[in-house]
Tab-separated table of C-alpha atoms in Angstrom:
chain	number	residue	atom	x	y	z
O	1	MET	CA	-2.794	38.340	-13.206
O	2	SER	CA	-0.180	35.410	-12.267
O	3	ILE	CA	-0.387	33.620	-8.836
O	4	ASP	CA	2.430	33.059	-6.495
O	5	THR	CA	1.493	29.342	-6.242
O	6	GLN	CA	4.028	29.173	-3.254
O	7	ALA	CA	2.612	31.771	-1.237
O	8	ILE	CA	-0.942	30.115	-1.812
O	9	ALA	CA	0.365	26.744	-0.730
O	10	GLU	CA	2.153	27.920	2.467
O	11	GLN	CA	-1.077	29.228	3.633
O	12	LEU	CA	-3.128	26.285	3.185
O	13	PHE	CA	-0.274	24.167	4.524
O	14	ARG	CA	-0.042	26.281	7.905
O	15	ALA	CA	-4.036	26.478	8.050
O	16	ARG	CA	-3.643	22.257	7.885
O	17	GLN	CA	-0.539	21.938	10.581
O	18	GLU	CA	-2.587	24.451	12.733
O	19	GLN	CA	-6.129	23.140	12.071
O	20	ARG	CA	-7.458	26.507	11.497
O	21	ARG	CA	-9.208	28.116	8.250
O	22	VAL	CA	-7.769	30.832	6.521
O	23	VAL	CA	-8.574	33.674	4.153
O	24	LEU	CA	-6.091	33.383	1.250
O	25	SER	CA	-4.215	36.819	0.394
O	26	GLY	CA	-3.112	37.493	-3.048
O	27	PRO	CA	-4.425	36.571	-6.458
O	28	ARG	CA	-5.965	33.295	-6.377
O	29	PRO	CA	-6.018	30.277	-8.783
O	30	ALA	CA	-8.138	31.170	-11.919
O	31	SER	CA	-7.908	27.727	-13.826
O	32	ALA	CA	-7.855	24.075	-12.794
O	33	ASP	CA	-3.913	24.093	-13.911
O	34	GLU	CA	-3.095	26.507	-11.513
O	35	ALA	CA	-5.083	24.760	-8.840
O	36	TYR	CA	-3.212	21.628	-9.665
O	37	ALA	CA	-0.088	23.418	-9.186
O	38	VAL	CA	-0.932	24.776	-5.621
O	39	GLN	CA	-2.168	21.079	-4.819
O	40	GLN	CA	1.377	19.731	-5.648
O	41	ALA	CA	3.126	22.645	-3.892
O	42	VAL	CA	1.216	21.687	-0.669
O	43	GLY	CA	1.959	17.839	-1.021
O	44	ARG	CA	5.742	18.938	-1.320
O	45	LEU	CA	5.154	21.141	2.189
O	46	LEU	CA	3.461	18.165	3.465
O	47	GLY	CA	6.375	16.069	2.445
O	48	ARG	CA	3.942	13.112	1.256
O	49	THR	CA	2.773	11.510	-1.845
O	50	ALA	CA	-0.592	10.720	-2.538
O	51	ILE	CA	-1.775	7.297	-0.885
O	52	ALA	CA	-5.402	8.015	-2.544
O	53	TRP	CA	-6.944	10.247	-4.996
O	54	LYS	CA	-10.508	11.573	-5.458
O	55	VAL	CA	-11.940	12.105	-8.574
O	56	GLY	CA	-15.269	13.151	-9.848
O	57	ALA	CA	-17.501	15.090	-12.329
O	58	PRO	CA	-20.835	16.764	-12.194
O	59	ASP	CA	-22.325	14.785	-15.057
O	60	ALA	CA	-20.757	12.768	-17.908
O	61	SER	CA	-19.892	15.486	-20.253
O	62	THR	CA	-17.910	17.761	-18.190
O	63	THR	CA	-14.044	17.528	-17.733
O	64	PRO	CA	-13.323	15.562	-14.222
O	65	ASN	CA	-11.492	17.155	-11.480
O	66	ALA	CA	-9.063	15.487	-8.998
O	67	ALA	CA	-7.162	15.855	-6.044
O	68	PRO	CA	-4.833	13.830	-3.612
O	69	ILE	CA	-5.807	12.354	-0.800
O	70	TYR	CA	-3.310	11.972	2.349
O	71	GLU	CA	-5.171	10.384	5.037
O	72	VAL	CA	-6.781	6.908	4.590
O	73	LEU	CA	-8.362	4.927	7.378
O	74	GLN	CA	-10.131	1.416	7.573
O	75	SER	CA	-13.653	0.878	8.768
O	76	PRO	CA	-14.912	1.197	11.481
O	77	ALA	CA	-12.854	4.510	11.762
O	78	ARG	CA	-12.857	7.227	14.563
O	79	ILE	CA	-11.999	10.644	13.924
O	80	ALA	CA	-11.868	13.164	16.589
O	81	ALA	CA	-14.613	16.185	15.848
O	82	ASN	CA	-12.562	18.890	17.086
O	83	ARG	CA	-10.200	17.924	14.140
O	84	LEU	CA	-12.529	19.532	11.700
O	85	HIS	CA	-14.171	22.858	11.247
O	86	MET	CA	-17.208	20.949	9.616
O	87	ILE	CA	-17.774	17.365	9.584
O	88	GLY	CA	-18.890	16.596	6.127
O	89	VAL	CA	-19.608	12.855	4.387
O	90	GLU	CA	-19.974	11.369	1.370
O	91	ALA	CA	-21.087	7.844	0.232
O	92	GLU	CA	-18.879	6.665	-2.341
O	93	ILE	CA	-17.438	3.746	-4.367
O	94	ALA	CA	-13.321	3.506	-4.415
O	95	ALA	CA	-11.089	1.309	-6.685
O	96	VAL	CA	-8.089	-0.153	-5.481
O	97	PHE	CA	-5.124	-0.362	-7.714
O	98	ALA	CA	-3.364	-4.111	-8.207
O	99	SER	CA	-0.390	-2.513	-9.991
O	100	ASP	CA	1.229	0.734	-10.782
O	101	LEU	CA	0.248	3.442	-13.200
O	102	PRO	CA	3.532	5.269	-13.101
O	103	MET	CA	4.542	8.578	-14.626
O	104	ARG	CA	5.250	8.727	-18.342
O	105	GLN	CA	4.615	10.770	-21.318
O	106	ALA	CA	2.313	8.162	-23.069
O	107	PRO	CA	-1.449	8.529	-22.208
O	108	TYR	CA	-3.079	5.240	-20.616
O	109	SER	CA	-5.353	3.521	-22.344
O	110	GLU	CA	-8.947	2.476	-20.595
O	111	ALA	CA	-7.964	-1.364	-21.123
O	112	GLU	CA	-4.338	-0.396	-19.277
O	113	VAL	CA	-6.112	1.362	-16.460
O	114	MET	CA	-9.027	-1.274	-15.737
O	115	ALA	CA	-6.302	-4.120	-16.108
O	116	ALA	CA	-4.717	-2.415	-12.921
O	117	VAL	CA	-7.609	-2.376	-10.697
O	118	ASP	CA	-7.753	-5.214	-8.309
O	119	SER	CA	-11.064	-4.173	-6.579
O	120	VAL	CA	-13.677	-1.747	-5.499
O	121	CYS	CA	-14.934	-0.957	-2.116
O	122	VAL	CA	-17.492	1.134	0.041
O	123	ALA	CA	-15.809	4.484	0.738
O	124	ILE	CA	-16.711	7.459	2.786
O	125	GLU	CA	-15.125	10.829	2.177
O	126	VAL	CA	-14.797	12.886	5.148
O	127	CYS	CA	-14.905	16.387	3.845
O	128	ASP	CA	-13.561	19.747	5.651
O	129	SER	CA	-11.977	22.791	4.178
O	130	ARG	CA	-9.104	25.118	5.204
O	131	LEU	CA	-10.613	27.881	3.398
O	132	ALA	CA	-12.874	30.362	6.031
O	133	ASP	CA	-14.732	31.436	2.688
O	134	TRP	CA	-15.544	28.231	1.214
O	135	GLN	CA	-19.078	28.252	0.601
O	136	SER	CA	-18.554	31.375	-1.778
O	137	ALA	CA	-14.994	30.355	-3.301
O	138	ASP	CA	-14.752	29.753	-6.713
O	139	ASP	CA	-14.171	26.402	-8.214
O	140	PRO	CA	-10.487	26.705	-8.752
O	141	THR	CA	-9.875	27.804	-4.917
O	142	LYS	CA	-11.470	25.063	-3.678
O	143	LEU	CA	-9.897	22.566	-6.034
O	144	ALA	CA	-6.440	24.132	-4.809
O	145	ASP	CA	-7.538	23.082	-1.268
O	146	HIS	CA	-8.121	19.664	-2.562
O	147	GLN	CA	-11.678	19.917	-3.125
O	148	LEU	CA	-12.917	19.727	0.445
O	149	ASN	CA	-11.175	16.497	1.480
O	150	PHE	CA	-9.892	15.559	5.012
O	151	ALA	CA	-9.567	11.780	5.006
O	152	LEU	CA	-11.165	8.904	3.169
O	153	VAL	CA	-12.462	5.670	5.069
O	154	LEU	CA	-12.537	2.216	3.342
O	155	GLY	CA	-15.087	-0.616	4.032
O	156	ASP	CA	-15.836	-3.888	2.576
O	157	GLY	CA	-15.002	-4.419	-1.205
O	158	THR	CA	-15.177	-6.899	-4.167
O	159	ARG	CA	-13.090	-8.113	-6.779
O	160	ALA	CA	-16.015	-9.227	-8.866
O	161	PHE	CA	-16.939	-5.461	-9.991
O	162	GLU	CA	-16.802	-6.058	-13.710
O	163	GLY	CA	-20.458	-7.104	-13.811
O	164	ILE	CA	-21.971	-4.713	-11.383
O	165	ASP	CA	-24.757	-2.859	-12.970
O	166	TYR	CA	-24.128	0.835	-11.303
O	167	ALA	CA	-27.571	2.134	-13.044
O	168	ARG	CA	-29.075	-0.399	-10.064
O	169	MET	CA	-26.975	0.222	-7.681
O	170	GLN	CA	-28.421	0.871	-4.292
O	171	VAL	CA	-27.048	3.186	-1.683
O	172	ARG	CA	-28.242	4.577	1.752
O	173	THR	CA	-26.383	6.564	4.611
O	174	LEU	CA	-27.404	6.345	8.331
O	175	VAL	CA	-26.428	8.605	10.870
O	176	ASP	CA	-26.906	7.190	14.356
O	177	GLY	CA	-28.732	4.482	12.995
O	178	GLN	CA	-31.320	6.673	11.556
O	179	LEU	CA	-31.799	6.973	7.516
O	180	LEU	CA	-30.744	10.137	6.204
O	181	LYS	CA	-30.693	9.439	2.466
O	182	GLU	CA	-30.999	6.535	-0.061
O	183	GLY	CA	-31.051	6.325	-3.796
O	184	THR	CA	-30.726	3.910	-6.649
O	185	GLY	CA	-28.165	4.522	-9.499
O	186	THR	CA	-27.602	8.189	-8.411
O	187	HIS	CA	-24.042	8.363	-9.388
O	188	ALA	CA	-23.421	11.691	-11.518
O	189	VAL	CA	-21.707	10.073	-14.450
O	190	GLY	CA	-23.565	6.540	-14.050
O	191	ASN	CA	-20.511	4.171	-13.908
O	192	PRO	CA	-18.238	5.814	-11.634
O	193	LEU	CA	-15.358	3.453	-12.839
O	194	VAL	CA	-15.232	5.529	-16.285
O	195	LEU	CA	-13.723	8.221	-14.280
O	196	LEU	CA	-10.637	6.389	-13.734
O	197	PRO	CA	-8.742	6.409	-16.991
O	198	TRP	CA	-8.982	10.301	-16.861
O	199	LEU	CA	-7.179	10.336	-13.290
O	200	ALA	CA	-4.544	8.135	-14.548
O	201	ASN	CA	-3.994	10.292	-17.309
O	202	HIS	CA	-4.254	13.281	-14.900
O	203	ALA	CA	-1.697	11.727	-12.390
O	204	ARG	CA	0.993	10.272	-14.881
O	205	THR	CA	2.185	13.890	-14.982
O	206	ARG	CA	1.857	14.197	-11.262
O	207	GLY	CA	3.606	11.341	-9.795
O	208	GLY	CA	1.701	8.450	-10.885
O	209	ILE	CA	-0.447	5.717	-9.271
O	210	ALA	CA	1.147	3.484	-7.141
O	211	LYS	CA	0.251	-0.189	-6.458
O	212	GLY	CA	-2.318	-0.077	-3.567
O	213	ALA	CA	-3.508	3.250	-4.308
O	214	ILE	CA	-7.010	4.083	-3.952
O	215	ALA	CA	-9.368	6.241	-5.951
O	216	THR	CA	-12.785	7.427	-4.851
O	217	THR	CA	-14.840	8.233	-7.445
O	218	GLY	CA	-17.451	10.771	-6.162
O	219	ALA	CA	-20.370	11.271	-4.114
O	220	TRP	CA	-23.835	9.365	-4.982
O	221	LEU	CA	-26.016	11.123	-2.084
O	222	GLY	CA	-24.260	14.462	-2.091
O	223	MET	CA	-22.305	15.712	1.084
O	224	HIS	CA	-24.123	15.790	4.224
O	225	THR	CA	-22.752	17.620	7.486
O	226	VAL	CA	-23.196	15.787	10.844
O	227	ALA	CA	-22.840	16.954	14.412
O	228	PRO	CA	-19.862	16.052	16.727
O	229	GLY	CA	-20.558	12.445	18.205
O	230	ALA	CA	-22.386	11.269	15.161
O	231	ASP	CA	-21.889	7.739	13.949
O	232	VAL	CA	-22.238	7.443	10.132
O	233	LEU	CA	-22.769	4.265	8.299
O	234	VAL	CA	-22.942	4.026	4.518
O	235	GLU	CA	-24.398	0.798	2.850
O	236	PHE	CA	-24.155	-0.234	-0.593
O	237	PRO	CA	-26.106	-3.615	-0.205
O	238	SER	CA	-24.768	-5.235	-3.170
O	239	ILE	CA	-20.962	-4.757	-1.901
O	240	GLY	CA	-21.025	-4.046	1.740
O	241	SER	CA	-20.538	-0.957	4.029
O	242	ALA	CA	-18.237	1.463	5.703
O	243	ARG	CA	-18.704	3.229	8.984
O	244	VAL	CA	-16.946	6.417	10.482
O	245	SER	CA	-17.944	8.121	14.060
O	246	PHE	CA	-16.588	11.570	15.208
O	247	PRO	CA	-16.338	11.537	18.938
O	248	ALA	CA	-16.871	14.685	20.738
O	249	GLY	CA	-14.287	16.094	23.211
């Protein structure tokens, strides 16, 4: 059964614009390719190009997935709680690109992609969904809705990233000054930067990656929901920290 890509995109676009959730009508995406087509259609309706990307995979043997990000904030950031239906937060590491990786036919090599990376930084992905049934929705539908992304908060960074031992990387998330969760070497694929070549080749047929763009590489401690009014601090002690608060009202 074929899907109406534009109709799905228009429903998700209106949900974004009206800050509400939607039960999608009609057939839903049945594959990653159909989900990516919906993502691109949503971007066209928003009139925006990706200033950041999210990329991730549940393990090193699974094909990653990706979604554009349209809102990036600098730490310490404030996001009004009433803009979100749920407030999800994830501790992540993001890469910042120092040069363009534009659209082209030929695949990018790992060396080309890593040479384009300027730095890595601590990030907090802020998560929400436009789907009323997001908890039971299938993977392609959640991917079409930009894989729960709402915004990205960027914190401290370093250009000395090539020698980082991610297996020993410590991370912790604190909420209102209290430890929520911590871990060491807890990224699903080990070294999160191995996801970047896949992302570059995903993006090379979808607008490319521009100089200054950011790619966040997946949660280290899972997603946690917090209450309105919460203050969230993520620390990767060997790099630094990022902070976001969600004032109520």
